[in-house]
Protein backbone atom coordinates (compact mmCIF):
# COMPACT_ATOMS: atom_id res chain seq x y z
CA MET A 1 2.84 0.85 -0.10
CA SER A 2 3.48 -1.32 -2.78
CA ILE A 3 5.22 1.90 -4.71
CA ALA A 4 7.23 2.80 -1.54
CA LYS A 5 8.24 -0.82 -1.50
CA GLY A 6 9.11 -0.95 -5.28
CA GLN A 7 6.67 -3.67 -5.97
CA ASP A 8 4.55 -1.58 -8.60
CA GLU A 9 6.68 0.32 -11.14
CA LEU A 10 3.51 0.89 -13.26
CA ALA A 11 1.53 2.27 -10.53
CA GLU A 12 4.60 4.70 -9.60
CA ASN A 13 4.62 5.99 -13.20
CA PHE A 14 1.25 6.48 -13.56
CA LEU A 15 0.86 8.45 -10.28
CA GLU A 16 3.94 10.61 -11.55
CA ASN A 17 2.14 11.23 -15.14
CA ALA A 18 -1.48 10.71 -14.52
CA PRO A 19 -3.38 12.39 -17.20
CA THR A 20 -5.38 15.61 -16.26
CA SER A 21 -8.42 13.78 -17.66
CA ILE A 22 -8.39 11.46 -14.62
CA SER A 23 -9.46 12.42 -11.17
CA LEU A 24 -7.88 10.60 -8.42
CA ALA A 25 -9.29 10.28 -5.19
CA ILE A 26 -8.18 8.45 -2.03
CA PRO A 27 -9.95 7.49 1.56
CA SER A 28 -8.25 9.30 4.29
CA ILE A 29 -8.16 6.28 6.12
CA CYS A 30 -5.59 4.87 3.47
CA TYR A 31 -3.11 7.57 4.81
CA VAL A 32 -3.73 6.76 8.23
CA GLU A 33 -3.27 2.71 7.40
CA SER A 34 -0.29 3.59 5.45
CA LEU A 35 1.53 5.60 8.13
CA ALA A 36 0.54 2.77 10.53
CA THR A 37 2.05 0.11 8.06
CA LEU A 38 5.23 1.83 7.76
CA GLU A 39 5.68 2.27 11.56
CA GLN A 40 5.01 -1.53 11.80
CA GLU A 41 7.52 -2.21 9.14
CA ASP A 42 10.19 0.02 11.02
CA LYS A 43 9.47 -2.30 13.99
CA TYR A 44 10.09 -5.15 12.03
CA ASN A 45 13.06 -3.91 10.58
CA GLN A 46 14.64 -2.93 13.87
CA ASP A 47 13.96 -6.38 15.27
CA PHE A 48 15.78 -7.72 12.01
CA ILE A 49 18.70 -5.32 12.98
CA ARG A 50 18.89 -6.45 16.68
CA ARG A 51 18.85 -10.15 15.67
CA SER A 52 21.40 -9.62 13.36
CA ASP A 53 23.40 -7.52 15.58
CA ILE A 54 23.13 -10.57 18.09
CA GLN A 55 24.32 -13.14 15.34
CA VAL A 56 27.29 -10.75 14.33
CA ASN A 57 28.11 -10.61 18.24
CA GLU A 58 27.88 -14.34 18.68
CA ALA A 59 30.00 -15.19 15.49
CA ALA A 60 32.60 -12.92 16.28
CA ARG A 61 33.31 -14.19 19.58
CA ASP A 62 34.06 -17.72 17.69
CA LYS A 63 37.82 -17.46 17.45
CA THR A 64 38.57 -20.66 15.59
CA SER A 65 35.63 -20.98 12.61
CA GLN A 66 36.43 -19.55 9.08
CA ASN A 67 32.71 -19.84 8.66
CA ALA A 68 32.20 -17.61 11.82
CA LYS A 69 34.30 -14.84 10.00
CA LEU A 70 32.27 -15.11 7.04
CA VAL A 71 29.20 -14.80 8.92
CA VAL A 72 30.54 -11.67 10.52
CA ASN A 73 31.31 -10.14 7.20
CA TYR A 74 28.23 -11.15 5.45
CA LEU A 75 25.83 -10.14 7.99
CA LYS A 76 27.64 -6.77 8.61
CA GLN A 77 27.46 -6.13 4.64
CA ALA A 78 23.78 -7.47 4.74
CA LYS A 79 22.98 -4.95 7.44
CA ILE A 80 24.32 -2.17 5.38
CA SER A 81 22.26 -3.41 2.22
CA PHE A 82 19.10 -3.76 4.32
CA LEU A 83 19.53 -0.18 5.67
CA GLN A 84 20.18 1.42 2.43
CA ARG A 85 16.99 -0.61 1.12
CA THR A 86 15.06 0.74 4.03
CA ASN A 87 15.91 4.20 3.37
CA ASP A 88 14.92 3.79 -0.17
CA THR A 89 11.68 2.30 0.85
CA GLU A 90 10.95 5.46 3.19
CA LYS A 91 12.09 8.06 0.74
CA ARG A 92 9.28 6.43 -1.78
CA PHE A 93 6.98 6.45 0.86
CA TYR A 94 7.11 9.97 1.30
CA ILE A 95 7.40 10.92 -2.31
CA VAL A 96 4.16 9.05 -2.93
CA LEU A 97 2.59 10.39 0.01
CA ASN A 98 3.22 13.83 -1.33
CA GLN A 99 2.43 13.21 -4.81
CA LEU A 100 -1.05 11.95 -3.36
CA LEU A 101 -1.70 14.89 -1.20
CA THR A 102 -1.00 17.35 -4.24
CA LYS A 103 -2.91 15.04 -7.03
CA ALA A 104 -5.81 13.36 -5.21
CA GLU A 105 -9.07 14.40 -3.78
CA GLU A 106 -9.17 13.09 -0.14
CA ILE A 107 -12.42 11.11 0.52
CA SER A 108 -12.96 12.11 4.28
CA LEU A 109 -14.21 9.75 6.61
CA THR A 110 -17.54 10.80 8.11
CA THR A 111 -20.09 9.59 10.81
CA GLU A 112 -22.41 8.71 7.78
CA ILE A 113 -19.53 6.32 6.45
CA ILE A 114 -18.68 5.14 9.88
CA HIS A 115 -22.52 4.18 10.10
CA GLU A 116 -22.99 2.63 6.72
CA ASN A 117 -19.76 0.43 7.41
CA LEU A 118 -21.02 -0.77 10.53
CA ALA A 119 -24.07 -2.02 8.90
CA LYS A 120 -22.31 -4.03 6.25
CA ASN A 121 -21.36 -7.74 6.92
CA ILE A 122 -18.14 -7.84 4.79
CA LEU A 123 -14.39 -7.92 5.83
CA GLU A 124 -15.49 -8.24 9.62
CA ARG A 125 -11.90 -9.09 10.53
CA HIS A 126 -10.68 -6.38 8.54
CA LEU A 127 -11.92 -3.35 9.65
CA MET A 128 -9.39 -0.52 8.10
CA ASP A 129 -10.11 -2.45 4.92
CA LYS A 130 -14.07 -2.23 5.36
CA LEU A 131 -13.79 1.68 6.10
CA ILE A 132 -11.65 2.02 2.80
CA ILE A 133 -14.35 0.19 0.85
CA GLU A 134 -17.17 2.18 2.49
CA SER A 135 -15.33 5.07 1.69
CA ILE A 136 -14.75 4.37 -1.73
CA VAL A 137 -18.51 3.15 -1.95
CA HIS A 138 -19.85 6.41 -0.63
CA HIS A 139 -17.87 8.71 -3.07
CA PRO A 140 -19.98 8.01 -6.28
CA ARG A 141 -22.87 9.52 -4.41
CA LEU A 142 -21.27 12.65 -4.61
CA HIS A 143 -19.93 12.49 -8.19
CA PRO A 144 -22.57 10.11 -9.92
CA ASN A 145 -21.71 11.02 -13.51
CA GLU A 146 -18.05 10.04 -13.35
CA ILE A 147 -16.55 6.33 -14.38
CA LYS A 148 -15.20 4.94 -11.04
CA ILE A 149 -12.40 2.66 -10.77
CA PHE A 150 -11.01 1.09 -7.56
CA LEU A 151 -7.03 0.13 -7.77
CA SER A 152 -5.46 -1.90 -4.93
CA ALA A 153 -2.75 -4.61 -5.17
CA ASN A 154 -4.54 -6.17 -1.63
CA SER A 155 -6.59 -8.66 -3.79
CA ASN A 156 -6.49 -10.89 -0.38
CA GLU A 157 -9.47 -8.53 0.86
CA PHE A 158 -10.78 -6.50 -1.96
CA GLY A 159 -10.64 -9.30 -4.45
CA LYS A 160 -13.56 -11.46 -2.37
CA ARG A 161 -16.51 -11.80 -4.14
CA GLU A 162 -18.75 -9.92 -1.57
CA VAL A 163 -16.62 -6.97 -1.99
CA ILE A 164 -16.48 -6.88 -5.58
CA GLU A 165 -20.27 -7.33 -5.51
CA VAL A 166 -20.67 -4.16 -3.29
CA LEU A 167 -18.26 -2.23 -5.31
CA ARG A 168 -20.16 -3.50 -8.72
CA ASP A 169 -23.22 -2.52 -7.15
CA SER A 170 -22.10 1.24 -6.61
CA GLY A 171 -20.81 1.37 -10.19
CA ILE A 172 -17.09 0.75 -9.20
CA GLN A 173 -14.99 -1.47 -11.13
CA TYR A 174 -12.01 -3.24 -9.13
CA PHE A 175 -8.38 -3.90 -10.44
CA ASN A 176 -5.82 -5.46 -8.63
CA LYS A 177 -3.07 -4.95 -10.84
CA THR A 178 -1.84 -1.43 -12.61
CA GLN A 179 -1.20 -3.30 -15.85
CA ASN A 180 -4.81 -4.44 -15.90
CA PHE A 181 -6.23 -1.07 -15.34
CA LEU A 182 -4.06 0.62 -17.69
CA GLY A 183 -5.10 -2.01 -20.49
CA TRP A 184 -8.58 -1.14 -19.57
CA LEU A 185 -8.00 2.78 -19.69
CA GLN A 186 -6.20 2.30 -23.09
CA SER A 187 -9.29 0.43 -24.23
CA GLN A 188 -11.46 3.16 -23.42
CA SER A 189 -9.57 5.82 -25.44
CA ASN A 190 -9.76 3.54 -28.64
């Protein structure tokens, strides 16, 4: 979502131009979570538009205030810009989704991953994130001879000490910023 929202240009560029020497993998649950997030964002956006339209209608009814006319004009222009930005985000989302579908190996959610997930006492209030971590931890067992990196801007959950320890114990290094990952990657080639 950070790429779709225009918050991580480096990640967008890396995804577009990932070296062939690097294998990308993404838990299937991430696709579900991102689609659910997109749907939730759409609901928030529709609510914002609805509330904005109410304010435009209220201000338009005020025939004596110059400020009311300004409010109408500014909110109408803001609505246009907001909808354009929303469209930009949605376009980027589907571009990124298609890139991941073609470039990344999918880490399927299995019953084994779900059982292991239930046994871990981390991220108890963040079930999707917990499934993501368990999927990522499970993956190195299938590819034991590869260097594993987990890149996610969600440092609120994935940056927690207990999560970092679980990742580290599985041989996975976590980066919360694309810039830090790219710096590390560059240092590996020197």
